[in-house]
């Protein structure tokens, strides 16, 4: 049984690695699909990040559980959009993606990682139930949103 389980585990890990290694283009039938996917993910992230923002700005009451739920969505979804910027997805739909995303790919990946790292901290802060920690992490996360948008998204 143990042996079977480890075989299954190894197979599943291999499959996951293969899927992760597939070029993003292969995960979407058309560039338009990748563009729609990444924009949809960003829309959901912005909605939940914005709900935390309302609390941070004192426009909505602080409820620790609601804020933690919103931060968990932001963190979980922060991992998704960057898989949808594969080669050939610079054109097709209604994209504001700048060519620098592909020309300066290392810089773009680093900016994506900054966002994911800060989103993880926001998630941890929100789980702690400490509003001051949430405020600080919200500000730091917002800076990573802005940095990436300034450098890699058309106005
Ligand atoms: C948001 C949102 C963004 C970022 C950015 C942060 O809530 O929709 O694009 O924060 O404005 O500076």
mmCIF file of C-alpha atoms and ligand atoms in Angstrom:
data_model
loop_
_atom_site.group_PDB
_atom_site.id
_atom_site.type_symbol
_atom_site.label_atom_id
_atom_site.label_comp_id
_atom_site.label_asym_id
_atom_site.label_seq_id
_atom_site.Cartn_x
_atom_site.Cartn_y
_atom_site.Cartn_z
ATOM 1 C CA UNK A 1 0.000 0.000 0.000
ATOM 2 C CA UNK A 2 2.791 2.335 0.975
ATOM 3 C CA UNK A 3 4.574 1.439 -2.248
ATOM 4 C CA UNK A 4 1.456 2.062 -4.312
ATOM 5 C CA UNK A 5 0.910 5.395 -2.622
ATOM 6 C CA UNK A 6 4.430 6.552 -3.324
ATOM 7 C CA UNK A 7 4.095 5.476 -6.972
ATOM 8 C CA UNK A 8 0.891 7.471 -7.230
ATOM 9 C CA UNK A 9 2.547 10.435 -5.535
ATOM 10 C CA UNK A 10 5.505 10.347 -7.895
ATOM 11 C CA UNK A 11 3.190 10.070 -10.901
ATOM 12 C CA UNK A 12 1.075 12.982 -9.700
ATOM 13 C CA UNK A 13 4.145 15.110 -9.029
ATOM 14 C CA UNK A 14 5.481 14.300 -12.497
ATOM 15 C CA UNK A 15 2.186 15.228 -14.072
ATOM 16 C CA UNK A 16 2.065 18.498 -12.144
ATOM 17 C CA UNK A 17 5.625 19.315 -13.218
ATOM 18 C CA UNK A 18 4.758 18.595 -16.850
ATOM 19 C CA UNK A 19 1.704 20.802 -16.751
ATOM 20 C CA UNK A 20 3.681 23.590 -15.072
ATOM 21 C CA UNK A 21 6.447 23.264 -17.633
ATOM 22 C CA UNK A 22 4.083 23.478 -20.593
ATOM 23 C CA UNK A 23 4.445 26.791 -22.350
ATOM 24 C CA UNK A 24 1.554 29.036 -21.348
ATOM 25 C CA UNK A 25 0.557 29.207 -24.994
ATOM 26 C CA UNK A 26 -0.215 25.499 -24.873
ATOM 27 C CA UNK A 27 -2.554 26.008 -21.939
ATOM 28 C CA UNK A 28 -4.775 28.368 -23.909
ATOM 29 C CA UNK A 29 -6.292 27.656 -27.292
ATOM 30 C CA UNK A 30 -5.862 31.241 -28.505
ATOM 31 C CA UNK A 31 -3.945 34.341 -27.344
ATOM 32 C CA UNK A 32 -7.352 35.949 -26.710
ATOM 33 C CA UNK A 33 -8.088 33.219 -24.174
ATOM 34 C CA UNK A 34 -4.846 33.889 -22.269
ATOM 35 C CA UNK A 35 -5.559 37.626 -22.292
ATOM 36 C CA UNK A 36 -9.115 37.133 -21.055
ATOM 37 C CA UNK A 37 -7.894 34.753 -18.358
ATOM 38 C CA UNK A 38 -5.215 37.067 -16.974
ATOM 39 C CA UNK A 39 -7.524 40.090 -17.100
ATOM 40 C CA UNK A 40 -10.261 38.152 -15.307
ATOM 41 C CA UNK A 41 -7.841 37.084 -12.582
ATOM 42 C CA UNK A 42 -6.666 40.689 -12.164
ATOM 43 C CA UNK A 43 -10.293 41.837 -11.926
ATOM 44 C CA UNK A 44 -10.984 39.409 -9.084
ATOM 45 C CA UNK A 45 -7.723 40.310 -7.311
ATOM 46 C CA UNK A 46 -8.546 44.045 -7.585
ATOM 47 C CA UNK A 47 -12.069 43.491 -6.211
ATOM 48 C CA UNK A 48 -10.843 41.681 -3.092
ATOM 49 C CA UNK A 49 -7.782 43.909 -2.632
ATOM 50 C CA UNK A 50 -10.097 46.909 -2.939
ATOM 51 C CA UNK A 51 -12.342 45.564 -0.153
ATOM 52 C CA UNK A 52 -9.315 45.454 2.138
ATOM 53 C CA UNK A 53 -8.430 48.960 0.929
ATOM 54 C CA UNK A 54 -11.819 50.278 2.024
ATOM 55 C CA UNK A 55 -11.134 48.930 5.530
ATOM 56 C CA UNK A 56 -7.598 50.346 5.563
ATOM 57 C CA UNK A 57 -8.966 53.756 4.583
ATOM 58 C CA UNK A 58 -11.649 53.607 7.266
ATOM 59 C CA UNK A 59 -14.456 53.524 4.707
ATOM 60 C CA UNK A 60 -15.598 50.083 5.819
ATOM 61 C CA UNK A 61 -15.572 48.509 9.275
ATOM 62 C CA UNK A 62 -12.777 46.077 10.125
ATOM 63 C CA UNK A 63 -13.947 42.518 10.444
ATOM 64 C CA UNK A 64 -10.963 40.213 10.887
ATOM 65 C CA UNK A 65 -12.582 37.175 9.262
ATOM 66 C CA UNK A 66 -13.821 39.066 6.189
ATOM 67 C CA UNK A 67 -10.441 40.730 5.706
ATOM 68 C CA UNK A 68 -8.647 37.407 6.107
ATOM 69 C CA UNK A 69 -10.965 35.860 3.507
ATOM 70 C CA UNK A 70 -10.273 38.722 1.088
ATOM 71 C CA UNK A 71 -6.517 38.493 1.636
ATOM 72 C CA UNK A 72 -6.604 34.724 1.089
ATOM 73 C CA UNK A 73 -8.237 35.295 -2.300
ATOM 74 C CA UNK A 74 -5.637 37.916 -3.233
ATOM 75 C CA UNK A 75 -2.773 35.646 -2.192
ATOM 76 C CA UNK A 76 -4.139 32.538 -3.826
ATOM 77 C CA UNK A 77 -4.926 34.363 -7.067
ATOM 78 C CA UNK A 78 -1.581 36.203 -7.101
ATOM 79 C CA UNK A 79 -0.075 32.966 -8.394
ATOM 80 C CA UNK A 80 -2.291 32.784 -11.470
ATOM 81 C CA UNK A 81 -2.015 35.697 -13.912
ATOM 82 C CA UNK A 82 1.675 35.312 -14.727
ATOM 83 C CA UNK A 83 1.200 31.892 -16.316
ATOM 84 C CA UNK A 84 -0.912 33.603 -18.976
ATOM 85 C CA UNK A 85 1.764 35.897 -20.425
ATOM 86 C CA UNK A 86 3.274 33.288 -22.744
ATOM 87 C CA UNK A 87 4.968 34.041 -26.046
ATOM 88 C CA UNK A 88 2.467 35.220 -28.646
ATOM 89 C CA UNK A 89 0.014 36.616 -26.095
ATOM 90 C CA UNK A 90 1.257 40.192 -26.594
ATOM 91 C CA UNK A 91 -1.520 40.762 -29.126
ATOM 92 C CA UNK A 92 -4.941 39.357 -29.795
ATOM 93 C CA UNK A 93 -7.472 40.622 -27.340
ATOM 94 C CA UNK A 94 -7.899 43.981 -25.744
ATOM 95 C CA UNK A 95 -4.546 43.928 -23.933
ATOM 96 C CA UNK A 96 -2.587 46.742 -22.279
ATOM 97 C CA UNK A 97 0.445 44.520 -21.850
ATOM 98 C CA UNK A 98 3.672 46.318 -22.834
ATOM 99 C CA UNK A 99 6.297 44.597 -25.031
ATOM 100 C CA UNK A 100 8.710 44.919 -22.066
ATOM 101 C CA UNK A 101 6.945 41.931 -20.482
ATOM 102 C CA UNK A 102 8.630 39.725 -23.086
ATOM 103 C CA UNK A 103 11.709 41.885 -23.796
ATOM 104 C CA UNK A 104 12.619 42.188 -20.110
ATOM 105 C CA UNK A 105 11.178 38.921 -18.990
ATOM 106 C CA UNK A 106 13.500 38.567 -15.967
ATOM 107 C CA UNK A 107 12.414 41.963 -14.676
ATOM 108 C CA UNK A 108 8.774 41.073 -15.220
ATOM 109 C CA UNK A 109 9.139 37.753 -13.392
ATOM 110 C CA UNK A 110 10.872 39.545 -10.511
ATOM 111 C CA UNK A 111 8.028 42.077 -10.323
ATOM 112 C CA UNK A 112 5.512 39.233 -10.315
ATOM 113 C CA UNK A 113 7.406 37.555 -7.480
ATOM 114 C CA UNK A 114 7.496 40.805 -5.473
ATOM 115 C CA UNK A 115 3.731 40.952 -5.713
ATOM 116 C CA UNK A 116 3.303 37.308 -4.713
ATOM 117 C CA UNK A 117 5.686 37.716 -1.768
ATOM 118 C CA UNK A 118 3.834 40.792 -0.512
ATOM 119 C CA UNK A 119 0.469 39.134 -1.048
ATOM 120 C CA UNK A 120 1.710 36.276 1.156
ATOM 121 C CA UNK A 121 2.586 38.817 3.854
ATOM 122 C CA UNK A 122 -0.812 40.459 3.510
ATOM 123 C CA UNK A 123 -2.432 37.046 3.914
ATOM 124 C CA UNK A 124 -0.363 36.364 7.051
ATOM 125 C CA UNK A 125 -1.119 39.821 8.476
ATOM 126 C CA UNK A 126 -4.845 39.393 7.846
ATOM 127 C CA UNK A 127 -4.810 35.941 9.481
ATOM 128 C CA UNK A 128 -3.157 37.487 12.552
ATOM 129 C CA UNK A 129 -6.175 39.755 12.977
ATOM 130 C CA UNK A 130 -3.982 42.802 13.605
ATOM 131 C CA UNK A 131 -5.343 45.809 11.698
ATOM 132 C CA UNK A 132 -2.074 47.764 11.896
ATOM 133 C CA UNK A 133 -0.230 44.830 10.334
ATOM 134 C CA UNK A 134 -2.914 44.626 7.634
ATOM 135 C CA UNK A 135 -2.518 48.349 6.907
ATOM 136 C CA UNK A 136 1.260 48.038 6.518
ATOM 137 C CA UNK A 137 1.051 44.924 4.359
ATOM 138 C CA UNK A 138 -1.729 46.454 2.262
ATOM 139 C CA UNK A 139 0.481 49.466 1.508
ATOM 140 C CA UNK A 140 3.461 47.305 0.625
ATOM 141 C CA UNK A 141 1.353 45.098 -1.620
ATOM 142 C CA UNK A 142 -0.183 48.105 -3.373
ATOM 143 C CA UNK A 143 3.329 49.338 -4.180
ATOM 144 C CA UNK A 144 4.077 46.081 -5.978
ATOM 145 C CA UNK A 145 0.818 46.379 -7.976
ATOM 146 C CA UNK A 146 1.762 49.908 -8.968
ATOM 147 C CA UNK A 147 5.407 49.119 -9.804
ATOM 148 C CA UNK A 148 4.377 46.360 -12.196
ATOM 149 C CA UNK A 149 1.602 48.445 -13.755
ATOM 150 C CA UNK A 150 3.918 51.457 -14.209
ATOM 151 C CA UNK A 151 6.551 49.381 -15.972
ATOM 152 C CA UNK A 152 4.554 46.767 -17.815
ATOM 153 C CA UNK A 153 1.057 48.063 -18.498
ATOM 154 C CA UNK A 154 -0.026 50.758 -20.954
ATOM 155 C CA UNK A 155 -1.993 53.560 -19.335
HETATM 156 C C1 LIG B 1 -5.787 48.303 -6.661
HETATM 157 C C2 LIG B 1 -5.880 48.153 -8.060
HETATM 158 C C3 LIG B 1 -4.665 48.359 -8.582
HETATM 159 C C4 LIG B 1 -3.695 48.611 -7.504
HETATM 160 C C5 LIG B 1 -2.900 49.862 -7.646
HETATM 161 C C6 LIG B 1 -1.990 50.050 -6.484
HETATM 162 O O1 LIG B 1 -6.684 48.167 -5.859
HETATM 163 O O2 LIG B 1 -6.967 47.862 -8.751
HETATM 164 O O3 LIG B 1 -4.350 48.311 -9.825
HETATM 165 O O4 LIG B 1 -4.479 48.620 -6.306
HETATM 166 O O5 LIG B 1 -3.753 50.950 -7.762
HETATM 167 O O6 LIG B 1 -1.276 51.217 -6.606
#
